[in-house]
XYZ file of C-alpha atoms in Angstrom:
694
model
C -17.268 20.870 25.685
C -17.070 20.329 29.464
C -16.263 23.751 31.039
C -13.485 21.640 32.706
C -12.121 22.387 28.733
C -9.042 24.138 28.282
C -8.166 25.346 25.061
C -4.266 25.468 24.341
C -2.612 27.978 27.139
C -0.680 27.800 29.288
C -0.830 29.079 33.036
C 0.911 32.043 33.406
C 3.080 31.870 36.725
C 1.471 34.715 38.311
C -1.597 32.802 37.938
C -2.680 29.944 40.060
C -1.937 27.137 38.022
C -4.446 24.595 37.454
C -4.287 21.335 39.521
C -5.497 19.156 36.720
C -2.816 20.304 33.978
C -0.261 20.062 36.512
C -1.238 16.498 37.501
C -1.353 15.984 33.865
C 2.163 17.656 33.245
C 3.774 15.558 35.739
C 2.517 12.553 34.341
C 3.679 13.009 30.702
C 7.196 13.690 32.771
C 6.981 10.370 34.424
C 5.512 8.476 31.333
C 8.727 10.143 29.429
C 11.078 9.123 32.124
C 9.961 5.703 31.998
C 10.086 5.450 27.935
C 13.885 6.588 28.373
C 14.215 3.464 31.025
C 12.493 1.337 28.738
C 15.116 2.124 25.955
C 17.612 2.023 28.554
C 16.770 -1.806 29.667
C 16.927 -2.381 26.087
C 20.461 -1.242 25.277
C 21.677 -3.465 28.840
C 20.447 -6.652 27.077
C 23.953 -8.640 26.805
C 24.730 -11.519 24.424
C 25.254 -14.864 26.360
C 27.175 -15.988 23.849
C 25.357 -19.377 23.087
C 26.452 -19.774 19.525
C 26.522 -17.514 16.650
C 22.833 -17.687 15.296
C 21.220 -16.886 18.944
C 23.911 -14.568 18.863
C 22.411 -12.835 15.237
C 18.810 -13.117 16.448
C 19.422 -11.144 19.843
C 21.128 -8.302 18.504
C 18.569 -8.153 15.466
C 15.671 -8.100 18.189
C 16.978 -5.494 20.334
C 18.193 -3.379 17.276
C 14.502 -3.392 16.141
C 13.132 -2.994 19.768
C 15.077 0.262 20.454
C 13.880 1.100 16.944
C 10.043 1.063 17.924
C 11.039 2.620 21.715
C 13.003 5.701 19.510
C 12.271 8.593 21.150
C 10.598 11.790 19.003
C 10.745 15.347 20.645
C 7.835 16.160 18.741
C 5.462 13.615 19.640
C 4.537 13.280 23.356
C 3.618 9.602 25.116
C 0.136 10.429 25.154
C -2.299 12.259 23.645
C -5.923 11.187 25.691
C -7.331 9.704 28.369
C -10.438 8.406 29.462
C -11.891 7.758 33.208
C -14.079 4.555 33.257
C -17.426 4.954 35.846
C -18.281 3.942 38.938
C -17.444 4.585 42.619
C -13.556 4.245 41.871
C -12.809 5.051 38.222
C -9.935 4.243 36.660
C -8.133 6.231 34.142
C -6.207 4.801 31.463
C -3.668 7.568 29.503
C -4.047 6.588 25.725
C -0.469 6.729 23.625
C 1.204 5.958 20.234
C 2.592 2.950 22.076
C 2.737 1.058 25.786
C 4.959 2.541 28.503
C 5.549 1.101 31.621
C 7.116 1.529 35.043
C 9.897 -0.438 36.942
C 7.723 -2.846 38.565
C 5.710 -3.343 35.020
C 2.515 -1.322 35.243
C 1.324 0.578 32.874
C 1.541 4.167 32.726
C 0.446 4.546 28.808
C -1.390 2.368 27.262
C -1.226 1.473 23.461
C -3.953 3.016 21.591
C -4.419 -0.320 19.709
C -4.931 -2.400 22.850
C -8.293 -3.146 23.738
C -8.627 -0.907 26.716
C -8.175 1.634 24.339
C -11.211 1.228 22.125
C -13.659 2.863 24.365
C -11.372 6.533 23.916
C -12.164 5.975 20.072
C -15.635 4.040 19.939
C -17.774 5.578 23.232
C -20.757 8.566 22.744
C -23.097 9.560 25.416
C -25.559 7.354 24.273
C -23.155 5.000 24.350
C -20.823 4.908 26.947
C -18.941 1.937 26.881
C -17.776 2.128 31.091
C -16.527 5.742 30.168
C -17.323 8.804 32.500
C -14.825 11.270 30.906
C -13.188 11.664 28.039
C -9.837 13.943 28.157
C -7.703 15.082 25.269
C -4.341 17.374 25.594
C -2.683 20.149 23.658
C 0.771 19.965 23.317
C 3.057 22.610 21.889
C 6.233 21.766 20.948
C 5.850 18.173 22.941
C 4.998 20.311 26.000
C 1.377 19.644 27.465
C -0.315 23.262 27.120
C -4.128 22.115 27.619
C -7.031 19.859 28.271
C -10.411 19.444 27.173
C -13.134 17.214 28.955
C -15.732 15.082 27.272
C -18.461 13.988 30.139
C -20.215 11.380 28.405
C -22.438 10.351 31.606
C -23.503 14.028 31.048
C -24.425 13.876 27.591
C -21.464 15.650 26.507
C -19.815 14.273 22.972
C -19.417 16.537 20.061
C -16.048 17.208 18.840
C -14.359 20.082 20.544
C -11.490 22.700 19.425
C -8.887 20.075 20.274
C -10.397 17.722 17.690
C -10.640 20.104 15.584
C -7.481 22.283 15.380
C -5.185 18.676 15.537
C -7.553 17.543 11.908
C -7.289 20.964 10.766
C -3.041 21.252 11.732
C -1.317 22.726 8.744
C 0.386 20.117 6.828
C 3.687 20.347 5.832
C 6.556 17.476 4.567
C 5.800 13.519 5.322
C 1.889 12.677 6.366
C 1.267 12.201 10.216
C -0.496 9.949 11.894
C -3.895 10.166 12.958
C -3.920 8.182 16.175
C -5.244 11.775 18.374
C -7.984 12.056 15.584
C -9.534 8.674 14.618
C -12.790 8.415 14.213
C -15.643 5.605 15.089
C -16.318 4.429 11.166
C -12.122 4.964 10.528
C -12.263 2.855 14.005
C -13.997 -0.030 12.525
C -12.040 -0.576 9.954
C -8.738 0.225 11.753
C -9.661 -3.044 14.073
C -11.095 -5.324 11.729
C -9.558 -8.899 12.389
C -6.976 -10.252 10.447
C -8.510 -12.581 9.310
C -10.800 -10.558 7.179
C -9.262 -8.643 3.989
C -11.501 -5.308 3.464
C -12.105 -2.633 0.586
C -12.625 0.871 1.426
C -14.170 3.196 -0.826
C -12.716 6.415 0.925
C -13.648 9.479 -1.139
C -10.943 12.444 -0.565
C -10.254 13.545 2.627
C -11.792 11.035 4.310
C -8.483 9.577 5.597
C -8.671 6.545 3.688
C -4.823 6.014 3.321
C -4.235 6.710 7.175
C -6.722 4.225 8.151
C -5.100 1.529 6.017
C -1.681 2.193 7.441
C -3.056 2.402 10.851
C -4.573 -1.036 10.242
C -1.521 -2.457 9.657
C 0.130 -0.938 12.691
C -2.975 -2.718 14.726
C -2.759 -6.043 13.116
C 1.173 -6.381 13.751
C 0.023 -5.067 17.053
C -2.607 -7.278 17.248
C -0.919 -10.287 15.887
C 2.634 -9.953 15.794
C 3.963 -13.377 16.409
C 1.901 -14.930 12.882
C 2.800 -11.189 11.341
C 6.299 -11.151 12.350
C 7.004 -14.548 10.130
C 4.981 -13.351 7.143
C 4.896 -10.179 7.138
C 3.161 -7.003 6.411
C 3.359 -4.900 2.909
C 1.829 -1.706 1.795
C 1.792 -1.197 -1.959
C 1.280 2.467 -3.086
C 0.862 4.111 -6.676
C 4.707 5.973 -6.484
C 7.595 6.629 -4.925
C 6.750 10.578 -4.124
C 3.596 8.849 -2.303
C 5.587 6.108 -0.904
C 8.150 9.102 0.952
C 5.398 10.996 1.775
C 3.675 7.906 4.034
C 7.238 6.590 5.089
C 7.439 7.974 8.574
C 3.645 6.826 9.455
C 4.090 3.391 10.562
C 8.048 4.314 12.162
C 6.124 6.825 14.574
C 3.399 4.091 15.852
C 6.292 2.033 17.025
C 6.543 -0.406 13.601
C 9.514 -0.232 11.818
C 9.805 -3.696 9.893
C 7.184 -3.263 7.267
C 7.961 -3.262 3.638
C 6.491 -0.687 1.895
C 6.771 -0.395 -2.311
C 5.362 0.552 -5.548
C 4.150 -2.509 -7.983
C 7.070 -1.120 -10.585
C 9.546 -2.389 -7.837
C 7.773 -4.941 -6.773
C 7.621 -6.604 -10.527
C 11.379 -5.392 -11.154
C 12.580 -8.698 -12.888
C 14.294 -6.297 -16.219
C 15.603 -2.737 -16.610
C 12.899 -0.631 -17.763
C 14.626 1.296 -20.807
C 11.454 1.758 -22.644
C 8.079 3.478 -22.870
C 4.897 1.308 -24.504
C 2.691 3.433 -27.083
C -0.815 4.008 -24.987
C -2.956 1.083 -26.727
C 0.184 -1.675 -26.464
C 0.452 -0.705 -22.614
C -3.776 -1.366 -22.145
C -3.422 -4.627 -24.032
C -0.327 -5.549 -21.758
C -2.067 -4.820 -18.749
C -5.180 -6.801 -19.614
C -6.285 -10.207 -17.868
C -6.074 -11.919 -21.592
C -2.296 -11.703 -21.011
C -2.552 -14.177 -18.307
C -3.264 -16.851 -20.158
C -1.322 -16.043 -23.213
C 1.778 -16.087 -20.944
C 0.268 -19.512 -19.353
C 0.302 -20.968 -22.729
C 3.215 -19.677 -24.088
C 5.157 -21.183 -21.070
C 3.599 -23.987 -20.764
C 3.297 -25.066 -24.477
C 7.135 -25.479 -24.690
C 6.247 -29.106 -22.824
C 6.742 -32.138 -25.789
C 5.461 -35.584 -26.132
C 7.979 -37.729 -25.092
C 9.027 -39.900 -28.162
C 11.117 -42.980 -26.771
C 12.436 -44.887 -23.599
C 14.305 -43.946 -21.863
C 17.084 -45.355 -19.163
C 17.872 -44.600 -16.338
C 21.144 -45.249 -13.846
C 20.136 -46.704 -10.919
C 23.191 -48.457 -8.723
C 25.570 -49.680 -11.398
C 22.631 -50.511 -13.767
C 20.016 -48.939 -16.559
C 16.035 -49.655 -15.938
C 14.205 -48.819 -18.933
C 10.967 -46.613 -18.838
C 8.990 -47.204 -21.416
C 7.589 -44.374 -23.404
C 4.067 -44.944 -22.706
C 4.875 -44.439 -19.169
C 6.819 -41.119 -19.586
C 3.886 -39.961 -21.394
C 1.459 -40.691 -18.601
C 3.849 -38.898 -16.275
C 4.264 -35.530 -19.009
C 0.337 -35.881 -19.010
C -0.580 -36.329 -15.041
C 2.093 -33.367 -14.544
C 0.314 -30.826 -16.902
C -3.227 -31.810 -15.811
C -2.602 -30.731 -12.609
C -0.824 -28.273 -12.941
C -3.978 -26.989 -15.161
C -7.073 -28.401 -12.862
C -4.893 -25.551 -10.277
C -4.037 -22.489 -12.406
C -5.347 -20.013 -9.817
C -3.447 -21.321 -6.981
C -0.590 -22.399 -8.891
C -0.128 -25.616 -6.874
C 2.022 -27.046 -9.428
C 4.678 -24.456 -10.462
C 7.053 -24.935 -14.197
C 10.238 -25.407 -12.299
C 8.831 -27.434 -9.767
C 7.142 -30.018 -12.318
C 10.010 -30.274 -14.360
C 12.040 -31.589 -10.822
C 8.956 -33.930 -10.441
C 9.564 -35.495 -14.039
C 13.049 -35.925 -12.908
C 11.885 -37.647 -9.680
C 9.547 -39.519 -11.123
C 11.795 -41.367 -13.529
C 14.212 -42.309 -10.800
C 11.390 -43.865 -8.773
C 10.592 -46.056 -11.842
C 13.503 -47.071 -11.765
C 13.716 -47.749 -8.104
C 10.235 -49.753 -8.254
C 11.663 -51.905 -10.848
C 14.974 -52.315 -9.065
C 12.751 -53.687 -5.971
C 10.689 -56.130 -8.109
C 13.877 -57.797 -9.480
C 14.883 -57.887 -5.384
C 17.019 -54.797 -4.724
C 16.748 -52.125 -2.589
C 17.833 -48.986 -3.520
C 18.436 -45.828 -1.049
C 16.956 -42.410 -1.370
C 20.189 -40.858 -1.991
C 20.699 -43.574 -4.576
C 17.344 -42.579 -6.030
C 18.259 -38.718 -5.999
C 20.976 -39.592 -8.239
C 19.385 -41.050 -10.360
C 17.041 -38.296 -10.894
C 20.223 -35.952 -11.228
C 21.648 -38.034 -13.721
C 22.927 -36.702 -17.330
C 19.827 -39.183 -18.985
C 17.297 -37.995 -16.585
C 18.299 -34.352 -17.322
C 18.820 -34.533 -20.817
C 14.914 -36.150 -21.381
C 13.938 -33.347 -19.406
C 15.717 -30.686 -21.452
C 14.096 -32.313 -23.945
C 10.589 -32.410 -23.573
C 10.326 -30.317 -20.144
C 13.005 -27.962 -20.614
C 14.187 -25.296 -18.341
C 12.900 -21.865 -18.851
C 13.908 -18.280 -17.873
C 11.420 -15.875 -17.090
C 12.205 -12.861 -19.342
C 13.461 -14.924 -21.590
C 9.368 -16.704 -21.878
C 8.504 -13.167 -22.810
C 11.512 -12.195 -25.308
C 10.727 -14.798 -27.452
C 6.942 -14.612 -27.631
C 7.464 -11.037 -28.905
C 10.286 -12.179 -31.239
C 8.516 -15.216 -32.411
C 5.286 -14.353 -34.306
C 4.568 -18.343 -35.519
C 4.877 -18.673 -30.830
C 2.835 -15.637 -30.203
C -0.204 -16.315 -32.688
C -0.242 -19.966 -30.982
C -0.260 -18.711 -27.557
C -2.791 -15.819 -28.209
C -5.193 -17.732 -30.412
C -8.461 -17.163 -29.591
C -7.376 -14.553 -27.543
C -5.869 -11.619 -28.846
C -6.542 -10.731 -32.859
C -4.136 -10.109 -35.597
C -3.823 -6.056 -34.439
C -3.548 -6.863 -30.909
C -0.401 -9.134 -31.546
C 0.945 -6.668 -34.028
C 1.140 -4.679 -31.267
C 2.900 -6.987 -28.752
C 5.982 -7.871 -31.613
C 8.920 -6.928 -31.695
C 10.593 -5.702 -35.038
C 13.706 -6.552 -34.199
C 15.084 -9.209 -32.019
C 17.264 -7.816 -29.072
C 21.096 -8.548 -28.900
C 20.497 -9.855 -25.467
C 18.107 -10.168 -22.524
C 19.174 -7.272 -20.837
C 19.486 -4.699 -23.645
C 15.933 -5.894 -24.681
C 13.471 -2.328 -25.109
C 11.076 -3.200 -21.439
C 8.847 -1.501 -20.614
C 6.932 -1.375 -16.830
C 4.258 -2.991 -18.766
C 6.400 -5.556 -19.498
C 8.130 -6.057 -16.769
C 4.803 -6.890 -14.834
C 4.495 -9.622 -17.320
C 7.900 -11.057 -16.616
C 6.571 -11.569 -13.124
C 3.772 -13.118 -14.094
C 5.617 -15.715 -15.926
C 8.148 -16.111 -12.692
C 5.066 -16.520 -10.946
C 3.999 -19.699 -13.271
C 7.929 -20.849 -12.841
C 8.118 -20.833 -8.906
C 5.963 -19.584 -6.457
C 5.966 -16.064 -4.987
C 6.800 -15.712 -1.488
C 3.994 -13.915 0.191
C 3.150 -11.745 2.862
C 1.112 -12.353 5.762
C -1.399 -8.948 5.254
C -0.676 -6.223 2.507
C -1.999 -3.280 2.181
C -2.789 -1.835 -1.032
C -3.751 1.868 -1.741
C -5.128 3.432 -5.124
C -6.395 0.324 -5.412
C -8.524 1.657 -8.514
C -5.834 2.325 -10.963
C -4.219 -1.192 -10.934
C -4.521 -2.919 -14.109
C -5.751 -6.718 -14.252
C -2.384 -7.947 -14.514
C -1.013 -5.430 -11.809
C -3.830 -6.988 -9.656
C -2.449 -10.684 -9.969
C 1.361 -9.659 -9.291
C -0.163 -8.211 -5.995
C -2.212 -11.465 -5.447
C 0.635 -13.432 -5.721
C 2.339 -11.722 -2.810
C -0.700 -12.310 -0.678
C -0.435 -15.932 -0.604
C -2.657 -17.040 2.723
C -2.936 -13.521 3.851
C -5.413 -10.950 4.166
C -5.567 -7.266 2.237
C -6.742 -3.963 3.378
C -7.893 -2.469 -0.736
C -7.827 1.580 -0.211
C -9.446 3.733 -2.851
C -12.106 5.945 -4.873
C -13.369 5.385 -8.001
C -13.934 8.967 -8.622
C -9.844 8.973 -8.577
C -9.762 6.237 -11.158
C -7.295 7.568 -14.032
C -6.326 4.316 -15.754
C -7.330 3.001 -18.735
C -8.639 -0.297 -16.911
C -10.396 1.507 -14.224
C -14.236 -0.176 -13.893
C -17.307 1.303 -12.227
C -17.564 -0.998 -9.276
C -14.590 -2.706 -6.973
C -15.875 -6.639 -8.185
C -12.925 -6.693 -11.465
C -10.577 -5.407 -8.807
C -11.144 -7.542 -6.044
C -11.413 -10.631 -7.974
C -7.968 -9.561 -9.574
C -6.761 -9.361 -6.259
C -7.578 -13.176 -5.442
C -10.574 -11.385 -2.896
C -13.463 -11.447 -5.151
C -15.848 -11.991 -1.759
C -13.820 -9.002 0.287
C -16.814 -6.577 1.699
C -16.496 -3.205 0.196
C -17.061 -0.480 3.445
C -17.603 3.102 2.095
C -16.244 6.270 4.398
C -17.803 9.379 2.809
C -16.662 11.962 5.773
C -14.152 13.759 5.027
C -12.460 15.407 7.398
C -9.109 17.248 6.122
C -10.824 18.586 3.150
C -13.467 21.792 3.536
C -17.227 21.808 2.367
C -16.817 24.519 0.028
C -14.338 22.955 -1.605
C -15.408 19.282 -1.395
C -18.809 20.801 -2.932
C -17.141 21.986 -5.606
C -15.352 18.932 -6.942
C -18.411 16.829 -6.256
C -20.188 18.555 -9.427
C -17.574 16.710 -11.107
C -19.473 13.179 -10.038
C -22.649 12.648 -12.401
C -19.847 12.310 -15.390
C -17.510 10.742 -13.721
C -18.587 8.357 -11.347
C -22.766 8.162 -11.419
C -24.623 6.615 -8.187
C -21.371 7.011 -6.314
C -22.503 8.728 -2.995
C -20.564 12.096 -2.802
C -18.499 12.730 0.009
C -19.909 15.150 3.203
C -17.195 17.551 4.877
C -17.176 17.620 8.619
C -16.203 21.283 8.552
C -16.704 24.443 6.588
C -14.253 26.955 6.083
C -15.863 30.362 4.356
C -13.233 31.906 1.731
C -11.344 28.303 1.455
C -12.678 28.399 -2.690
C -11.737 30.583 -4.830
C -11.931 30.951 -8.753
C -10.351 33.265 -10.330
C -10.541 33.636 -14.477
C -7.183 34.862 -16.044
C -5.601 36.172 -19.606
C -2.580 34.911 -18.216
C -1.305 32.962 -16.130
C 2.410 34.202 -14.813
C 1.285 37.299 -12.793
C -1.940 36.028 -11.137
C 0.186 32.688 -10.388
C 2.736 34.642 -8.552
C 0.167 36.964 -6.342
C -1.246 34.015 -5.012
C 1.434 31.924 -4.738
C 3.131 35.092 -2.682
C 0.049 35.468 -1.085
C -0.572 31.964 0.442
C 3.432 31.834 1.682
C 2.470 34.393 4.166
C 1.246 31.675 5.684
C 2.565 28.156 7.641
C 1.777 25.145 5.617
C 2.871 23.599 2.312
C 1.557 24.783 -0.706
C 1.205 22.718 -3.873
C 0.711 24.289 -7.180
C -0.534 21.883 -9.382
C -0.703 21.667 -13.111
C -0.825 19.145 -16.372
C 2.637 17.420 -16.501
C 4.156 19.239 -19.851
C 3.679 22.315 -18.282
C 5.887 21.918 -15.129
C 8.721 23.176 -17.022
C 6.889 26.431 -17.482
C 5.212 26.838 -14.234
C 8.374 26.916 -12.718
C 10.420 28.705 -14.479
C 7.093 31.635 -14.100
C 7.752 31.733 -10.372
C 11.440 31.686 -10.574
C 10.886 35.123 -12.344
C 8.847 36.243 -9.699
C 11.914 35.082 -7.228
C 9.536 32.162 -5.341
C 11.612 29.247 -4.365
C 9.528 26.693 -6.433
C 10.531 23.001 -6.585
C 8.561 20.412 -8.768
C 8.074 16.627 -7.573
C 9.794 14.452 -9.457
C 8.773 10.369 -8.285
C 12.115 10.202 -7.242
C 10.979 9.226 -3.343
C 11.757 13.017 -2.546
C 9.345 14.348 -0.460
C 7.241 17.445 -1.535
C 8.953 20.793 -0.661
C 7.047 23.500 0.890
C 6.235 25.026 -2.383
C 5.857 22.800 -4.521
C 4.916 21.951 -8.625
C 3.193 18.645 -8.585
C 2.361 16.916 -12.254
C -1.519 16.407 -11.920
C -0.588 12.875 -12.638
C 1.640 12.120 -9.191
C -0.743 14.540 -7.053
C -2.730 11.457 -5.946
C -2.797 10.754 -2.279
C -0.697 14.105 -1.711
C -2.448 16.753 -0.006
C -1.197 20.178 0.447
C -2.406 22.773 2.980
C -2.830 25.463 -0.136
C -3.490 24.444 -3.677
C -3.306 26.086 -6.569
C -4.620 24.635 -9.538
C -3.155 26.020 -12.808
C -5.509 25.767 -15.991
C -7.772 23.008 -15.456
C -8.943 22.741 -19.171
C -5.492 21.438 -19.867
C -5.311 19.185 -16.708
C -9.012 17.684 -18.418
C -7.205 17.501 -22.317
C -3.804 15.974 -21.274
C -5.273 12.332 -20.755
C -8.698 10.503 -21.873
C -10.013 10.296 -18.085
C -8.812 13.861 -17.770
C -12.115 14.871 -15.533
C -11.501 11.782 -13.252
C -7.580 13.418 -12.822
C -9.007 16.631 -12.275
C -11.402 15.828 -9.622
C -8.420 13.897 -7.584
C -6.268 17.441 -8.254
C -9.463 19.544 -6.749
C -9.615 17.441 -3.895
C -5.877 17.928 -2.287
C -6.181 21.148 -0.366
C -6.761 20.853 3.435
C -7.573 24.564 3.571
C -7.484 26.782 0.425
C -7.905 26.048 -3.108
C -7.157 28.187 -5.642
C -8.632 27.814 -9.491
C -6.895 29.830 -12.330
C -8.196 29.173 -15.239
C -7.423 30.794 -19.255
C -10.601 28.817 -20.671
C -13.607 27.446 -20.560
C -14.408 25.010 -17.256
C -15.408 21.893 -17.507
C -19.391 22.554 -17.569
C -20.273 20.990 -13.971
C -17.755 23.734 -12.840
C -19.079 26.485 -14.966
C -20.615 29.584 -12.813
C -19.364 28.601 -9.817
C -19.343 31.983 -7.659
C -15.986 33.425 -6.844
C -15.225 33.144 -3.283
C -13.408 36.188 -1.065
C -10.076 35.758 -0.681
C -9.148 33.332 2.298
C -6.705 34.738 4.632
C -6.693 31.093 6.425
């Protein structure tokens, strides 16, 4: 690091102030003033009153722009700077959004702009025209110090500011990482829009942040296109979405949809829970063909001629031509089944129009000239509608699935050679419900109803979709996401070692094929920036069992004392002692346990006077001291994690070792493992570390 580097200290009044620090503070204040004037100029935009539509669009655009420019007292206008090499070097301050002065000249360059890339990519070996890279330290929005890397002099090592930012205590929602993006992460963030990417990211490598920053980068670079088609972020649960919800707005991107698969497919009210076997079957990719057969199998062969009324006369369409029309439409739908170029509802409307066109050709052959409007009326005539109702009946997505579950004969026909008798029995309802809405729908059923809806009509798609924790998606959930993708691209995020669902595969091929992008390149992230080496090495002991062949992650930092493995005979006292000690240090604490132990753990801490709040999947962010069910821990981070009774976590589900790997890698600074019984064999014998002061 350059001798000019200055740690985060403010020069006292009785010491001559650093002229560099004074100049940077002046630029900071100027940037803040310019940003305020940009907001004022946006608020001053007036409506010319051309028409109602123009007024509405102007108001929406102004509101969106104001949100993008919204002030955040804790977020300074810039975080870094590059000085170009040469006799008259240009300097660029890098920030979360572009800031310009009244003349339109840049005061701060958006981190996504091409000229900002050297800030992330330049090295001493490849300076990319950068002589100096400067990072800034802030406290309460005030600039308190700076740190220089003189690339031309061979200085590009990570400094204290970068380390401090990465290790900063984490409480509340997830933050952006624009000040600390590393070259391997930046390569993924700036990949072209047309390129789909799968990120195999080990714990602490920042894969979630990389995916969100990629969305922000694409919106900046392809704003016109994506403003029409939209960007969707899909997360594993609502607690996770609440945790990440502020990242994109902090970066100035406010118009991004965020959803779980359950919310995307919520076409029916979920009232029941599947037995494990039924849930696995309903997520199986074979169900897509079962549903296709159930829907398209209801189409019948025409049995008689049809008289089509057109301009006062009736024209006979013979049954042989009717059969050909139906067969042609069915073949077209079947030939392009994956892309669904012809959906069921569109086929029904097309059939009605084909009958009307047949009558039109007959009238034209007799010397008539019916208009398009008359032909459309013929397609809507009672005679044509009655024929379509008989041959190509209108369908409702939930109704199709309800009929399949209620009618053993229909299920047997649709499942022939796909599902055996025992599997069909798992799907059948013992008793038909009184109504569709009162049916015992489960989350897996909702995904199947969404599949049928996608067969009926085209599902609106997005220009880019980011899917996090994708390793846990079932084949049918993958298809639900793929329907929202349309012709757009994907960013798939996940870690095969953290795969806890019964559909989890040993590689990404099945998931990527289900998402409709089988040729997607898998890019690994193996450098852990958040999890200490001691913690990561401990969790990595499970890899040979849960993910053979997957490269182990390596941490960029070690933190002696960050790991403590403590055998206990009872939990209450030791748990209270550990949590009380950890609470004395700023930062978030997650006490993770098996799901069915949450109430007991909360009671233990309540009895000890510790204000622990159980985390629920209701969208609320974790409290500073949160009791976390193991099944909700994925994707979250805490400064300190206490794992309570790991054996119970392993025993709670078939892929319990994978779940334990997830739980062990949630800590940013300290991991404490309290175990009453035997640890899994790979973890046994780990030396207990000294208590850490953090």
